[in-house]
Coordinates of C-alpha atoms in Angstrom, one line a residue:
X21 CA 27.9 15.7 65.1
X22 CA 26.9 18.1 68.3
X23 CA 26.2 16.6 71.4
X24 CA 22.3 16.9 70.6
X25 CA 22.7 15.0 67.8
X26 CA 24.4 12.4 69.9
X27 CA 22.1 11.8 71.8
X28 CA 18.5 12.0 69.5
X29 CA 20.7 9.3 67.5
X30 CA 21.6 7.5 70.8
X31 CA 18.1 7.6 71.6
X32 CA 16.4 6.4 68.6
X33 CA 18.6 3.4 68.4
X34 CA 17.8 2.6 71.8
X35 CA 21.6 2.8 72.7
X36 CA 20.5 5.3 75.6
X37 CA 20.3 4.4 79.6
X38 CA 17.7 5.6 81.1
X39 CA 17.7 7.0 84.6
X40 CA 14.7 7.0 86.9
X41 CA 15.2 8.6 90.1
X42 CA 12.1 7.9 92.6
X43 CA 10.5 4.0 92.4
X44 CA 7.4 4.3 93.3
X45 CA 3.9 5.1 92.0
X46 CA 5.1 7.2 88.9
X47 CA 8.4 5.7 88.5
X48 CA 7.8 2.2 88.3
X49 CA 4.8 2.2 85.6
X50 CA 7.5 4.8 83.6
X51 CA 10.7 2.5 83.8
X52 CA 8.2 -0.3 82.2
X53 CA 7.1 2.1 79.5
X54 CA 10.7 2.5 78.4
X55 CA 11.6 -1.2 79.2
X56 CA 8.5 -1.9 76.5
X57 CA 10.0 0.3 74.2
X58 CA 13.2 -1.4 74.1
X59 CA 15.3 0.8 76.3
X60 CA 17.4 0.0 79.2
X61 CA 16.6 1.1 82.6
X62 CA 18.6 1.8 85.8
X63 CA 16.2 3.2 88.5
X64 CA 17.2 5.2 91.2
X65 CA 16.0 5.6 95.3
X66 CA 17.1 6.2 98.5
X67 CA 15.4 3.7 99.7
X68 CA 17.0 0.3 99.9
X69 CA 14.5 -2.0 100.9
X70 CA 12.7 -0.8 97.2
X71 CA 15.8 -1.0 95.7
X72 CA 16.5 -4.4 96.9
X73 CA 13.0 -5.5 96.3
X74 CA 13.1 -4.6 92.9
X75 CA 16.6 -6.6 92.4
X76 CA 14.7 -9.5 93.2
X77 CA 12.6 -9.4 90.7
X78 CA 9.5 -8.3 92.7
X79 CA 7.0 -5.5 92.3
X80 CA 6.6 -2.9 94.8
X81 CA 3.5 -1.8 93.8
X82 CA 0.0 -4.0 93.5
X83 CA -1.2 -3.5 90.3
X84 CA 2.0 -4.6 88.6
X85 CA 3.0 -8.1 88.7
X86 CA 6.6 -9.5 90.2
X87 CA 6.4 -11.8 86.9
X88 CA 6.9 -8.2 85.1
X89 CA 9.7 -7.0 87.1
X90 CA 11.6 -10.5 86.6
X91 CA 11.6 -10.7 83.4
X92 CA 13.2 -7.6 83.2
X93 CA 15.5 -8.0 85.8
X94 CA 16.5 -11.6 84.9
X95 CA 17.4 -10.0 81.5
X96 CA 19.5 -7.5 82.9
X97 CA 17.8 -4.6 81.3
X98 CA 16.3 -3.6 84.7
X99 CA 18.0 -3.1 88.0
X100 CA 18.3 -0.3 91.0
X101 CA 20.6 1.3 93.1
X102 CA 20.6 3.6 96.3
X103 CA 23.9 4.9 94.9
X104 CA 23.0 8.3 93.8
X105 CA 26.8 8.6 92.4
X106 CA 26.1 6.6 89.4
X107 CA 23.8 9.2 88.3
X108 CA 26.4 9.8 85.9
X109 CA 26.1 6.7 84.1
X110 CA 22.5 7.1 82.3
X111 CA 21.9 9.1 79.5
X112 CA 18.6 10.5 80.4
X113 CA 17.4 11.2 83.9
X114 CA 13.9 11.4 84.7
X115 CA 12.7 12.8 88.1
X116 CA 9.7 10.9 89.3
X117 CA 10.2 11.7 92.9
X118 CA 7.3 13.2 95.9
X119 CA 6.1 16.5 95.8
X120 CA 3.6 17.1 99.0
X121 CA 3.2 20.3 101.3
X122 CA 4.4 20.8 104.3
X123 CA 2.0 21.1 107.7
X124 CA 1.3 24.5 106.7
X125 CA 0.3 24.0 103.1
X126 CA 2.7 25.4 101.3
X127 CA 5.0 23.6 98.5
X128 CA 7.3 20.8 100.4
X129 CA 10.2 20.6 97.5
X130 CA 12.6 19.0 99.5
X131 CA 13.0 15.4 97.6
X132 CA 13.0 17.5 94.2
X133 CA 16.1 19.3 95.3
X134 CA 17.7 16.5 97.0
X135 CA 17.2 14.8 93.5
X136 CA 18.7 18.0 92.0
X137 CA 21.6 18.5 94.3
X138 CA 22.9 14.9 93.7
X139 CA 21.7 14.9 89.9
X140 CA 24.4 18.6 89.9
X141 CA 27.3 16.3 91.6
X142 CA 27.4 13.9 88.4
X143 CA 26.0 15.7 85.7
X144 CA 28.1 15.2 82.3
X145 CA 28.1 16.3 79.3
X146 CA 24.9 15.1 76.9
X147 CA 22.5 14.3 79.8
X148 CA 18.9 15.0 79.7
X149 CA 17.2 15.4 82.8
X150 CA 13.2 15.7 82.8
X151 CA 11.2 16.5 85.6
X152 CA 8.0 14.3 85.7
X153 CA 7.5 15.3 89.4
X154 CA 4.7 18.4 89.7
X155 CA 6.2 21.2 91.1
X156 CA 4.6 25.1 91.0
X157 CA 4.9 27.0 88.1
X158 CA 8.1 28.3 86.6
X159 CA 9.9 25.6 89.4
X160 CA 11.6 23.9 86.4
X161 CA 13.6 27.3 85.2
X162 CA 13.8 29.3 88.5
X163 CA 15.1 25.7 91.1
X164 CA 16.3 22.8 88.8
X165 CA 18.1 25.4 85.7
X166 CA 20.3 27.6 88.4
X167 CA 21.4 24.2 90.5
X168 CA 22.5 22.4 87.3
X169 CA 24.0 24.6 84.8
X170 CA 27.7 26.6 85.5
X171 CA 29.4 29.1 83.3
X172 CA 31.3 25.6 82.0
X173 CA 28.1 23.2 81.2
X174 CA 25.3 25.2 79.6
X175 CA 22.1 23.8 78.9
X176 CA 21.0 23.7 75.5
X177 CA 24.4 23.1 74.3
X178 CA 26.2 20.6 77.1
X179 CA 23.0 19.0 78.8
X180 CA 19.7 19.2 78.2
X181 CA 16.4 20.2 80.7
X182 CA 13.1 19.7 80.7
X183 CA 9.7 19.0 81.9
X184 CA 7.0 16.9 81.2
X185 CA 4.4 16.1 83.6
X186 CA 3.6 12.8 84.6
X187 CA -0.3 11.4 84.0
X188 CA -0.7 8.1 85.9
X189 CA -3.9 6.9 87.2
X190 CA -3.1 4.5 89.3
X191 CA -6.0 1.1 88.9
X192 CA -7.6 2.9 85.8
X193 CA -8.1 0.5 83.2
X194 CA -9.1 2.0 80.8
X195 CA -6.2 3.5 79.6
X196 CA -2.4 2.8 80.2
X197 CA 0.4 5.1 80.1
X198 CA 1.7 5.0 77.0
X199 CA -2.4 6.0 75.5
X200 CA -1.9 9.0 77.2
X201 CA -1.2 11.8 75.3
X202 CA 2.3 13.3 76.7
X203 CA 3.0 17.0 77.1
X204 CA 6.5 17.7 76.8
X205 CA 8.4 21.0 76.8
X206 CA 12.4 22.4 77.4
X207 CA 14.0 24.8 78.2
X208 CA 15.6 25.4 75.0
X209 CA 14.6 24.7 71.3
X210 CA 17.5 22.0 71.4
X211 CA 16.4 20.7 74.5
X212 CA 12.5 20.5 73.3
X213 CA 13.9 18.5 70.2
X214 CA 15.1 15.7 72.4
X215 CA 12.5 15.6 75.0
X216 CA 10.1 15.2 72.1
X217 CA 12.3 13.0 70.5
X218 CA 12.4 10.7 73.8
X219 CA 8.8 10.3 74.7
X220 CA 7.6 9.9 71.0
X221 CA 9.5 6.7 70.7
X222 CA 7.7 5.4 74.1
X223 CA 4.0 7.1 73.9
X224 CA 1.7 6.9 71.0
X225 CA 1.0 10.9 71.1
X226 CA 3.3 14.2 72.5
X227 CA 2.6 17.0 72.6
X228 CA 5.1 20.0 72.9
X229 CA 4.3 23.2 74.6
X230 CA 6.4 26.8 74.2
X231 CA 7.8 26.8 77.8
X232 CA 8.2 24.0 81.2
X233 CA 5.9 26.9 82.9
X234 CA 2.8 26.4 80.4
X235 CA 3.6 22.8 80.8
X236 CA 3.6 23.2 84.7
X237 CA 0.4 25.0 84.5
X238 CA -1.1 22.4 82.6
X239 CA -0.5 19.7 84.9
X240 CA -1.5 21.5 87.8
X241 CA -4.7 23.2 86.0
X242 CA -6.1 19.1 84.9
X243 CA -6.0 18.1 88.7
X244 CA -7.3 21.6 90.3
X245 CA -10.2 21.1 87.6
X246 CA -11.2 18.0 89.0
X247 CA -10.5 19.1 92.7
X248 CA -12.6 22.2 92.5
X249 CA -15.7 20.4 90.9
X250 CA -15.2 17.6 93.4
X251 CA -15.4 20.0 96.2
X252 CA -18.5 21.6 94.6
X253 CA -20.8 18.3 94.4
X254 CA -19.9 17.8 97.7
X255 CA -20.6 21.0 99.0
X256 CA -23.7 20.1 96.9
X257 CA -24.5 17.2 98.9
X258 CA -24.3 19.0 102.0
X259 CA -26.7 21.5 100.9
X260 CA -29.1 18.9 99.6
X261 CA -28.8 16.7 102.2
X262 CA -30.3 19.6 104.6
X263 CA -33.2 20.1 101.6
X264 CA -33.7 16.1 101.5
X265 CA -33.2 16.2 97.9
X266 CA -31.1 13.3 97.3
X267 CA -27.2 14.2 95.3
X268 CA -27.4 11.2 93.4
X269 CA -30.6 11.3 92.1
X270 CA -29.9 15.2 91.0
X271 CA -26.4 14.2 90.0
X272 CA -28.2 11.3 87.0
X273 CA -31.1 13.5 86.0
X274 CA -28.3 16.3 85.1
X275 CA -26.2 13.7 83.3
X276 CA -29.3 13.5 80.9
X277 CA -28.1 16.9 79.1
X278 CA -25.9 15.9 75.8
X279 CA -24.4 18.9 76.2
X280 CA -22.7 21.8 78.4
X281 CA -22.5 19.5 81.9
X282 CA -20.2 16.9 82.9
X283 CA -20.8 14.8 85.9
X284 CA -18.4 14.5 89.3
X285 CA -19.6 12.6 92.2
X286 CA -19.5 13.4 95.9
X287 CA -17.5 11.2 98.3
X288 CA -15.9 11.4 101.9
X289 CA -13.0 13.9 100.6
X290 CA -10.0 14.0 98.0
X291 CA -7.4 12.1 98.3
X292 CA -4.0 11.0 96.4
X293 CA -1.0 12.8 96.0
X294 CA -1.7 15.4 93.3
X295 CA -5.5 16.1 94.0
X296 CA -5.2 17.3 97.0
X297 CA -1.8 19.1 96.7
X298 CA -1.8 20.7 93.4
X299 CA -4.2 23.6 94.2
X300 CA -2.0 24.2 97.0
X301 CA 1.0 24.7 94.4
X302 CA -1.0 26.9 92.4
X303 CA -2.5 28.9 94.7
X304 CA 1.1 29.2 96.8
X305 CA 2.3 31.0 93.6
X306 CA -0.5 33.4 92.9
X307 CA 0.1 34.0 96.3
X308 CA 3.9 35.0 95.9
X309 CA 2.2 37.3 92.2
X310 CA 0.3 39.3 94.8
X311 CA -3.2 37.6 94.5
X312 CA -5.4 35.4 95.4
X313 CA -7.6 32.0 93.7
X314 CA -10.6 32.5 95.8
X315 CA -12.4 29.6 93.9
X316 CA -9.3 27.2 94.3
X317 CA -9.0 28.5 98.3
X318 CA -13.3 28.0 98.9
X319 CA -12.1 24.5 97.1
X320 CA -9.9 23.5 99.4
X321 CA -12.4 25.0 102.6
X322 CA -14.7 22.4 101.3
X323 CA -12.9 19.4 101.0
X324 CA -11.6 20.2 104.8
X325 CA -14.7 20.2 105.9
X326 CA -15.7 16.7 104.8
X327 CA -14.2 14.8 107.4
X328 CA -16.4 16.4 110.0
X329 CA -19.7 16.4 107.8
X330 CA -19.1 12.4 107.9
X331 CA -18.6 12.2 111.3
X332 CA -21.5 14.4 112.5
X333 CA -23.9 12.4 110.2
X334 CA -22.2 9.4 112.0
X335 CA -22.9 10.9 115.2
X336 CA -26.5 11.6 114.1
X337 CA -27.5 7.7 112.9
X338 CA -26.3 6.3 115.9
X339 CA -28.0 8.9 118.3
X340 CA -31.6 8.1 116.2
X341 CA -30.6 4.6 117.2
X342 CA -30.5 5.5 120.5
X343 CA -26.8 4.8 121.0
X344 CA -24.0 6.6 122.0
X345 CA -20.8 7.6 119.6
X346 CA -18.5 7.3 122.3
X347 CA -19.5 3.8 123.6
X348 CA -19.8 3.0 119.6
X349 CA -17.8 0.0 117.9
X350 CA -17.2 1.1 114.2
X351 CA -15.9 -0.6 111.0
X352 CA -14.5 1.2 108.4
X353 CA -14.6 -0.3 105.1
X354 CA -11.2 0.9 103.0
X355 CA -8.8 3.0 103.9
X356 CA -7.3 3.6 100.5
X357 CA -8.2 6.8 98.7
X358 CA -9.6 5.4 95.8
X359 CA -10.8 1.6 94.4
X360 CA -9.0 -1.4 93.9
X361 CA -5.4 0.5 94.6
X362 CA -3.2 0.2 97.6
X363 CA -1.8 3.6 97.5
X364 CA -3.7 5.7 101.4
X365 CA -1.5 8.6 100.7
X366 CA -4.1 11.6 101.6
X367 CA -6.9 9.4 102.3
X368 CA -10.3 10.8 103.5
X369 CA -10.4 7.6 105.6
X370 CA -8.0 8.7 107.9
X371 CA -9.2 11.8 109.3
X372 CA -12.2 10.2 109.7
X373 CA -10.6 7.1 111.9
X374 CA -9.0 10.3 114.0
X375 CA -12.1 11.6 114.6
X376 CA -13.9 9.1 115.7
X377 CA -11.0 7.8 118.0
X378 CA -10.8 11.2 119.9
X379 CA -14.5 10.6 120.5
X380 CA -13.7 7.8 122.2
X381 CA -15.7 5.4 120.0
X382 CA -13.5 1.7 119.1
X383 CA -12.8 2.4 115.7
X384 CA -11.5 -1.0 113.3
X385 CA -10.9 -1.2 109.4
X386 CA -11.0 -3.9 106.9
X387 CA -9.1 -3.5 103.6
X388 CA -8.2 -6.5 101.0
X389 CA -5.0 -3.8 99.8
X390 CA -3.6 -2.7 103.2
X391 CA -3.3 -5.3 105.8
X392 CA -1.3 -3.3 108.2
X393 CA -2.6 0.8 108.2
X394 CA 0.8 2.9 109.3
X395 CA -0.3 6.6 110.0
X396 CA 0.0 9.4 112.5
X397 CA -3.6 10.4 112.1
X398 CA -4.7 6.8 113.7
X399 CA -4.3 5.8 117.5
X400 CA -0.5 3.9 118.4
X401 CA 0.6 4.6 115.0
X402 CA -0.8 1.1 113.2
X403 CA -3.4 -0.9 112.5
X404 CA -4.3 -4.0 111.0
X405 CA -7.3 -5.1 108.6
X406 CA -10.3 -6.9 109.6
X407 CA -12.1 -9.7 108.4
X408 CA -15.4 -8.9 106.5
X409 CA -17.5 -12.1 108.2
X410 CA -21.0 -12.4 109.0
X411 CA -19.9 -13.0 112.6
X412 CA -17.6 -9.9 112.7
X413 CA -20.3 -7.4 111.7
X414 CA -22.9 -8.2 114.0
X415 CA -20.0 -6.8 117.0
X416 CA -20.0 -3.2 115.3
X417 CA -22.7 -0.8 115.9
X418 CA -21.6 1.0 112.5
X419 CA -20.4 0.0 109.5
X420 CA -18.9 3.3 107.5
X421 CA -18.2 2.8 103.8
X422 CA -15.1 5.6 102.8
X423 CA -13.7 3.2 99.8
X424 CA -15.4 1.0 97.2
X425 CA -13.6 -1.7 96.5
X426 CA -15.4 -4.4 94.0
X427 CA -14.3 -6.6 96.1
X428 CA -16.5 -5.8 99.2
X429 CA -19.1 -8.3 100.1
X430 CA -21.4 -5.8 99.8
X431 CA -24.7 -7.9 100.3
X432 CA -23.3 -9.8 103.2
X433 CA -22.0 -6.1 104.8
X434 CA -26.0 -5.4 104.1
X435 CA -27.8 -7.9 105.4
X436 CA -25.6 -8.6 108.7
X437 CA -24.6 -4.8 109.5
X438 CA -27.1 -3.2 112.5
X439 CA -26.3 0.7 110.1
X440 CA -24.4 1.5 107.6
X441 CA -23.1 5.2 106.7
X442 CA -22.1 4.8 102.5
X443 CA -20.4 7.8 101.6
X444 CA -20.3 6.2 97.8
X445 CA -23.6 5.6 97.0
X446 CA -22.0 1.9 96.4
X447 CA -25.1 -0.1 98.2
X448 CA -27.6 1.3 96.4
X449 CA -25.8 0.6 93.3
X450 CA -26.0 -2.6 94.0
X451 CA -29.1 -2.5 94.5
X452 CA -29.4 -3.2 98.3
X453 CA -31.2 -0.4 99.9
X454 CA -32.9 0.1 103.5
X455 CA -33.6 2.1 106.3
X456 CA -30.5 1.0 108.3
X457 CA -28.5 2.3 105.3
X458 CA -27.6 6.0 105.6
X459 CA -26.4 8.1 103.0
X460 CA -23.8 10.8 103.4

C-alpha cells in the first residue's frame, strides 16, 4: 500500500490526527467539525493564553459554548499546544491562520509563512497540509509548494498539498459549517484524492476544482462579489440621500422583481476580515499581471469614503440642532462589524469613533459583546462599554447606531435619545420612527 493509500485508509477509519494551526474564528468552528465527525484534534497557536484557555475546557470565541470545548477536552480528543515542534505528530495539517494587508494595502502573508516555515521543520512523510487561510491567487503553488517540498520529499508521492478555502459566517444561523458546500482542490491528482477524501467524511457536500488557483479565485471572487455590490448601494445611498429619495424604500420596491436583481443593503462600511481584504488580494495580483480591476479599485474608493459620509451627516444633525460637534457628547451603539458576534476586526465603527475624537467631540460606546474596545484607531488605546439606561441617554447629544444587535433596547434608545443617526435602518424596522431620528 503507497503512502496515499495509507493515509485515505487512515482517514476513513478515523485513525488520523488532525492538526489545526491558528485557533481562532476559522479554526475553532473547524476543529469541532472534525471532533463531530469522530476525528481527533490537536490545535495549534502561538498564542498561549488561547492555548491555555482551550485546555481548560473554555471557548475562546462567543458563539460556541465552554460546555462544547469540555466535553471534548475532558475526553481527550481535543487539546492545544504553542509547541510548533509537534507539528510532526498529526496526520493532516490544516492552516486556518490571519491573512490581512499591511498599512499600504497590499497582501500581509506573514502568519501564512510563519505557519509554513515551522510546518517545513517537521514535515514527514504522509502528511497533508491544506491551506484554509485566503491568500492571492496561485499563493498555494508559487509560496507554500517551494518551502515544503525538497528533491528528497515530493508532493504527490511523500506528502500531500492543498487548498480549500474556508466558508464561515460567523453568528449566521442559518447554516452551519458542515451545510456548506466545500471546495477542495490539490496540487496533484493524488493529493486531490485525499483532500476530497478528508472533507467528504466531515461536510455533507465537496466539491473538487482542477487547480488550488481556481479554488483561490473562487474564494476571493464570492467575497469581492458581495464587497463590490455593498459598495454600490452605498454609493447609492449617498446619491439618493442628496435626491431625498429614500435607499430603503428603492432598495424594497426593487426586491419586488422575481427575477434578474438581488438585494444588498447599505450600512456604515465593510467590515470583517475577508470583506474588506480580499479585493485587495485580487486586485494586488492583477496588479503584478500588468492590469488593473477598476470596478474592484472604485469598490474599495467607496467603502473609504463611508466613514466620513457618516460623520459629515453627524456633523449636519447636530448643527440643525443648533449644537456644536466639537462640544458634542456621542454614543455609539456597537462596535462589532456585524450583529450578534464579537469579532471588531475591520469595523466601520472605529473610524468613525477616530473621527469624531479628532473633532474633539466626547465620544462613548455601548456593546453587550465587547466590554473593553482595544484599538489604535480610538483615543488611549481602550475603551469600555456603556450602559444602555434611560438615565444614560439623556447625557448624549447623539446617539449613532453603526451595529444592530437584537439585543438593543431599541425603543428605550428612541424614546429617551435627544437624535439619533441609524446607519441600519434598524429603528424604523422596528417601527419607531421620528424626526429626531436621522437616516444615513
Amino acid at each position: 500500500m503507497n503512502t496515499a493509500s495509507k493515509l485515505i485508509q487512515s482517514i476513513e477509519t478515523r485513525q488520523s490526527l488532525i492538526g489545526v494551526i491558528g485557533l481562532g474564528y476559522v479554526g475553532i468552528p473547524l476543529s469541532i467539525c472534525f471532533l463531530e465527525a469522530g476525528f481527533q484534534v490537536l490545535g495549534f497557536d502561538q498564542d498561549q493564553a488561547k492555548v491555555d484557555s482551550i485546555n481548560k475546557g473554555q471557548s475562546c470565541l462567543s458563539h460556541i459554548d465552554n460546555s462544547l470545548i469540555d466535553s471534548y477536552v475532558t475526553s481527550r480528543r481535543l487539546s492545544a499546544t504553542a509547541d510548533m515542534h509537534k507539528l510532526n505528530e498529526p496526520d493532516v495539517v490544516l492552516i486556518c491562520v490571519p491573512t490581512p494587508t499591511t498599512d499600504d494595502k497590499n497582501p500581509n502573508l506573514a502568519y501564512l509563512m510563519d505557519a509554513t516555515k515551522h510546518i517545513a521543520n517537521s514535515l514527514r512523510t504522509g502528511q497533508l497540509i491544506c491551506l484554509e487561510s485566503t491568500p492571492y491567487p496561485g499563493a498555494t503553488e508559487e509560496l507554500l509548494l517551494p518551502s515544503l517540498q525538497t528533491e528528497e520529499i515530493i508532493v504527490g508521492r511523500d506528502f500531500f498539498l492543498a487548498f480549500s478555502p474556508e466558508r464561515e459566517d460567523p453568528g449566521n444561523t442559518q447554516y452551519n459549517i458542515a451545510s456548506i458546500p466545500k471546495i477542495v482542490s490539490g496540487t496533484t491528482s493524488e493529493c486531490l484524492k485525499i483532500v476530497e477524501s478528508l472533507y467528504s467524511g466531515v461536510f455533507n457536500k465537496v466539491f473538487p476544482v482542477s487547480s488550488t488557483q481556481t479554488a483561490e479565485c473562487t474564494k476571493l471572487i464570492e467575497n469581492i462579489y458581495r464587497h463590490v455590490n455593498i459598495s454600490f448601494v452605498n454609493e447609492l445611498k449617498q446619491i439618493l440621500a442628496r435626491m431625498e429619495v429614500d435607499i430603503w424604500e428603492v432598495l424594497e420596491a426593487a426586491s419586488t422583481k422575481p427575477f434578474g436583481f438581488h438585494p444588498f443593503f447599505p450600512g456604515p462600511g465593510i467590515g470583517g476580515h475577508c470583506i474588506p481584504n480580499n479585493p485587495i488580494y485580487f486586485s494586488w495580483k492583477a496588479n503584478q499581471l500588468g492590469m488593473d480591476s477598476q470596478i474592484i479599485n472604485s469598490a474599495l474608493s467607496v467603502e473609504k469614503s463611508m466613514a466620513s459620509y457618516v460623520y459629515e451627516t453627524a456633523k449636519r444633525a447636530l448643527t440643525d440642532q443648533k449644537k456644536n460637534l466639537a462640544d458634542s457628547k456621542i454614543l455609539i451603539l456597537g462596535v462589532t462589524y456585524k450583529p450578534n458576534i464579537q469579532d471588531t476586526r475591520e469595523s466601520p465603527a472605529l473610524p468613525i469613533i477616530k473621527l469624531l475624537q479628532e473633532s474633539g467631540a466626547t465620544v462613548e460606546y455601548s456593546d453587550p459583546y465587547v466590554p473593553i474596545l482595544q484599538s489604535s484607531d480610538v483615543k488611549t488605546g481602550e475603551m469600555h462599554s456603556s450602559p444602555v439606561t434611560k438615565k444614560a441617554l439623556g447625557m448624549f447629544d447623539l446617539v449613532m447606531l453603526i451595529t444592530d444587535h437584537s439585543s438593543f433596547p431599541y425603543q428605550l434608545i428612541h424614546e429617551h435619545s435627544a437624535l439619533i443617526i441609524d446607519t441600519r435602518n434598524a429603528f424604523r424596522r422596528n417601527s419607531f420612527t421620528g424626526d429626531h431620528v436621522v437616516q444615513a
